Coordinates of C-alpha atoms in Angstrom, one line a residue:
M445 CA -14.8 5.1 2.4
V446 CA -14.6 8.7 3.5
S447 CA -17.4 11.2 4.1
F448 CA -17.3 15.0 3.2
Y449 CA -20.3 17.0 4.5
G450 CA -22.4 13.9 4.6
T451 CA -21.5 12.7 1.1
E452 CA -19.7 9.3 1.1
I453 CA -16.8 8.9 -1.3
T454 CA -15.0 5.6 -2.1
S455 CA -12.1 7.1 -4.0
R456 CA -9.6 9.1 -1.9
L457 CA -8.2 11.0 -4.9
L458 CA -9.5 14.4 -5.8
L459 CA -8.3 15.6 -9.2
G460 CA -7.9 19.1 -10.7
T461 CA -9.0 19.9 -14.2
A462 CA -6.4 22.5 -15.3
L463 CA -3.3 22.3 -17.5
Y464 CA -4.1 19.1 -19.4
P465 CA -2.9 19.0 -23.0
S466 CA -6.4 18.4 -24.4
P467 CA -10.0 17.9 -23.3
Q468 CA -9.7 14.2 -24.3
V469 CA -6.6 13.6 -22.2
L470 CA -8.4 15.3 -19.2
A471 CA -11.4 13.0 -19.6
D472 CA -9.3 9.9 -20.0
A473 CA -7.2 10.8 -16.9
V474 CA -10.3 11.5 -14.8
K475 CA -11.6 8.0 -15.7
A476 CA -8.3 6.3 -15.1
S477 CA -7.9 7.9 -11.7
E478 CA -11.3 6.5 -10.6
T479 CA -11.9 9.8 -8.8
Q480 CA -15.4 10.9 -7.8
I481 CA -14.6 14.6 -7.2
V482 CA -12.9 17.1 -9.6
T483 CA -12.1 20.7 -8.9
V484 CA -13.0 23.4 -11.4
S485 CA -12.3 27.2 -11.5
L486 CA -14.8 29.8 -12.5
R487 CA -13.4 32.1 -15.2
R488 CA -14.9 34.7 -17.5
E489 CA -15.7 33.2 -20.9
G490 CA -14.3 34.9 -23.9
G491 CA -14.7 34.4 -27.7
P492 CA -17.6 33.5 -29.8
E493 CA -17.3 29.7 -29.5
G494 CA -18.4 29.3 -25.9
A495 CA -15.4 27.4 -24.8
G496 CA -16.5 27.6 -21.2
Q497 CA -19.8 26.0 -21.9
S498 CA -18.0 23.2 -23.8
F499 CA -15.7 22.6 -20.8
W500 CA -18.7 22.4 -18.4
Q501 CA -20.5 20.0 -20.7
L502 CA -17.3 17.8 -20.7
I503 CA -17.1 17.8 -16.9
K504 CA -20.8 17.0 -16.5
G505 CA -20.4 14.1 -18.9
L506 CA -17.8 12.5 -16.6
G507 CA -20.4 11.7 -13.9
V508 CA -18.3 13.1 -11.1
K509 CA -19.0 15.5 -8.3
V510 CA -17.8 19.0 -8.9
L511 CA -15.8 21.0 -6.3
P512 CA -15.6 24.6 -7.5
N513 CA -12.6 26.6 -6.2
T514 CA -11.7 30.3 -5.7
A515 CA -8.3 29.9 -7.2
G516 CA -6.5 33.2 -7.7
C517 CA -8.5 35.2 -5.2
H518 CA -6.6 37.6 -2.9
T519 CA -9.3 39.3 -0.9
V520 CA -12.3 38.1 1.2
K521 CA -14.7 40.0 -1.1
E522 CA -13.2 38.5 -4.2
A523 CA -13.4 35.0 -2.8
V524 CA -17.0 35.3 -1.5
T525 CA -18.2 36.8 -4.7
T526 CA -16.5 34.0 -6.8
A527 CA -18.0 31.4 -4.5
N528 CA -21.5 32.7 -5.0
M529 CA -21.1 32.9 -8.7
A530 CA -19.7 29.3 -8.7
R531 CA -22.7 28.1 -6.7
E532 CA -25.0 29.5 -9.3
V533 CA -23.1 28.2 -12.3
F534 CA -22.2 24.7 -11.0
E535 CA -25.3 24.2 -8.8
T536 CA -23.5 23.0 -5.7
N537 CA -22.9 24.3 -2.2
W538 CA -19.4 22.8 -2.1
I539 CA -16.6 25.3 -2.5
K540 CA -12.8 24.9 -2.2
L541 CA -11.8 28.2 -0.6
E542 CA -8.4 29.5 -1.7
L543 CA -7.2 32.9 -0.5
I544 CA -3.6 33.6 -1.6
A545 CA -1.3 35.9 0.5
Q546 CA 1.3 36.5 -2.2
N547 CA 2.2 35.1 -5.5
D548 CA 5.7 33.7 -5.0
S549 CA 4.7 30.9 -2.7
L550 CA 0.9 30.9 -3.2
C551 CA 0.7 30.6 0.6
P552 CA -2.8 30.8 2.0
D553 CA -3.7 34.1 3.7
V554 CA -4.8 32.5 6.9
V555 CA -6.4 35.6 8.4
A556 CA -8.6 36.3 5.4
L557 CA -9.2 32.6 5.0
V558 CA -10.9 32.3 8.4
E559 CA -13.0 35.4 7.8
A560 CA -14.2 34.2 4.3
A561 CA -14.9 30.7 5.7
R562 CA -17.2 32.1 8.4
I563 CA -19.1 34.3 5.8
L564 CA -19.5 31.4 3.4
S565 CA -20.5 28.9 6.1
D566 CA -23.2 31.4 7.3
E567 CA -24.4 31.6 3.7
G568 CA -24.9 27.8 3.5
F569 CA -21.7 26.8 1.7
N570 CA -19.8 23.5 2.5
V571 CA -16.3 25.0 2.7
F572 CA -13.1 23.0 1.9
P573 CA -10.4 25.5 3.0
Y574 CA -6.9 25.4 1.5
C575 CA -4.8 26.1 4.6
T576 CA -1.4 25.6 6.2
E577 CA -0.7 22.9 8.8
D578 CA -0.9 25.5 11.7
L579 CA -3.1 23.9 14.4
S580 CA -4.4 27.3 15.7
V581 CA -5.5 28.3 12.2
A582 CA -7.2 24.9 11.7
E583 CA -9.1 25.3 15.0
R584 CA -10.3 28.7 13.9
L585 CA -11.5 27.3 10.6
L586 CA -13.5 24.6 12.4
R587 CA -15.1 27.2 14.7
A588 CA -15.9 29.2 11.5
G589 CA -18.0 26.3 10.3
C590 CA -15.7 24.2 8.2
E591 CA -16.0 20.4 8.6
V592 CA -13.0 19.5 6.4
L593 CA -9.4 20.8 6.5
M594 CA -7.1 20.9 3.5
P595 CA -3.5 21.6 4.6
W596 CA -0.9 22.0 1.9
G597 CA 1.9 19.5 1.4
A598 CA 4.1 22.1 -0.3
P599 CA 3.4 25.2 -2.4
I600 CA 1.1 24.7 -5.3
G601 CA 2.7 23.3 -8.4
T602 CA 6.1 22.6 -6.9
G603 CA 5.9 18.8 -6.7
L604 CA 8.0 18.9 -3.5
G605 CA 5.8 16.5 -1.6
L606 CA 5.2 16.7 2.1
N607 CA 7.5 19.5 3.3
N608 CA 6.7 19.6 7.0
L609 CA 6.2 16.0 8.2
Y610 CA 6.1 17.0 11.9
G611 CA 3.4 19.6 11.3
L612 CA 1.3 17.3 9.2
E613 CA 1.6 14.4 11.7
A614 CA 0.5 16.8 14.4
M615 CA -2.6 17.7 12.4
C616 CA -3.5 14.0 12.0
A617 CA -3.1 13.4 15.8
H618 CA -4.9 16.6 16.8
F619 CA -7.8 16.3 14.4
D620 CA -8.4 12.6 14.3
D621 CA -12.1 13.0 13.9
V622 CA -12.0 15.7 11.1
P623 CA -11.6 14.7 7.4
L624 CA -8.1 15.9 6.3
I625 CA -7.1 16.3 2.7
I626 CA -3.6 17.0 1.6
D627 CA -3.9 19.8 -1.0
A628 CA -1.0 21.0 -3.2
G629 CA 2.6 20.2 -3.6
I630 CA 2.2 16.5 -4.4
G631 CA 4.6 15.5 -7.2
V632 CA 4.8 11.7 -7.5
P633 CA 2.7 8.7 -6.3
S634 CA 4.9 8.0 -3.4
H635 CA 4.1 11.4 -1.9
A636 CA 0.4 10.5 -2.0
A637 CA 1.1 7.1 -0.5
R638 CA 3.0 8.7 2.3
A639 CA 0.1 11.0 3.1
M640 CA -2.2 8.0 3.3
E641 CA 0.2 6.1 5.6
M642 CA 0.2 9.1 7.9
G643 CA -3.5 9.0 8.3
F644 CA -4.8 11.6 5.9
D645 CA -8.2 10.9 4.4
A646 CA -7.6 12.0 0.8
V647 CA -5.3 13.9 -1.5
L648 CA -6.1 16.6 -4.0
L649 CA -3.7 17.2 -6.8
N650 CA -3.6 18.6 -10.4
T651 CA -0.2 19.4 -11.8
A652 CA 1.4 16.1 -11.0
V653 CA -1.1 14.4 -13.3
A654 CA -1.8 17.1 -15.9
K655 CA 1.9 17.9 -16.6
A656 CA 3.1 14.3 -16.6
G657 CA 4.5 12.8 -19.8
D658 CA 1.5 10.5 -19.8
P659 CA -1.3 11.9 -17.7
V660 CA -3.5 8.9 -18.0
V661 CA -0.9 6.4 -16.8
M662 CA 0.1 8.8 -14.0
A663 CA -3.6 9.1 -12.9
Q664 CA -3.7 5.3 -12.6
A665 CA -0.4 5.3 -10.6
F666 CA -1.8 7.8 -8.1
A667 CA -5.0 5.8 -7.7
K668 CA -2.9 2.7 -6.9
A669 CA -0.6 4.6 -4.6
L670 CA -3.5 6.0 -2.6
E671 CA -5.0 2.6 -2.2
A672 CA -1.7 1.0 -1.1
G673 CA -1.0 3.8 1.4
R674 CA -4.4 3.6 3.0
M675 CA -4.2 -0.2 3.3
G676 CA -0.8 0.2 4.9
Y677 CA -2.2 2.7 7.4
E678 CA -5.2 0.5 8.3
A679 CA -2.8 -2.5 8.8
E680 CA -1.1 -0.6 11.6
P681 CA 2.5 -0.5 10.5
M682 CA 5.4 -1.3 12.8
L683 CA 7.0 1.6 14.8
P684 CA 10.5 2.7 13.8
N685 CA 13.4 1.6 16.0
Q686 CA 16.7 3.4 16.6
M687 CA 18.6 0.1 16.9
A688 CA 18.7 -2.9 14.7
A689 CA 16.5 -5.9 15.6
P690 CA 16.9 -9.3 14.0
S691 CA 14.0 -10.6 12.0
T692 CA 15.1 -14.2 12.4
P693 CA 15.0 -15.5 16.0
V694 CA 18.4 -16.5 17.5
L695 CA 16.8 -18.7 20.2
G696 CA 17.5 -22.4 19.3
K697 CA 20.1 -21.7 16.7
A698 CA 22.9 -24.2 16.3
V699 CA 26.0 -23.5 18.4
F700 CA 29.4 -24.5 17.2

């Protein structure tokens, strides 16, 4: 069990709600993943059929906690305004804060991120910042009021996995008392299991499930991978060795 801003969660998988082939597949994948938190983006609603309201009713019917995000924002003003609108629409103080520096890598704008996090924290938001694995940036985010850190594994939507193992391991060691969530870049269940084995508390992903050939089965696979990885971490795995060591004792073997 892990706690985010005083809310205890049993599932360590956070799931995005974009890119699914149909609303029914989305609903089935969320249920199969056993997630308790889904991310949603605030967008202007167009057309006479009220598609946005239909989507919101679908999400509410899933019985999960909603984590709105500021996806696509490039300025502090834009992110803060979006967060306040999301709080009103989704009736939650939780916000996943995304502030993008440039569109090719979708890398977080870490300077603007810290500023926006401070403003939103002062306004009563529980901020989940999408950040890099830079320790100094992480420390500034904590001082700004964040109680959770969400470093990227790789750029959003790439599926490359955990690009900077050294940096991510350093985060786990340095912030051992702060909830850490790998956000972005996860492509296959083994990536998620590796994050758990390193000591991360949860994984947030979207594309890896939504764009899979069978999103429902993939959601189940990620749920199992996260469980296995966390169990492996809690079992205290053996340390790697540079030299071979026999697993069968040689003492007492027959000598010819």
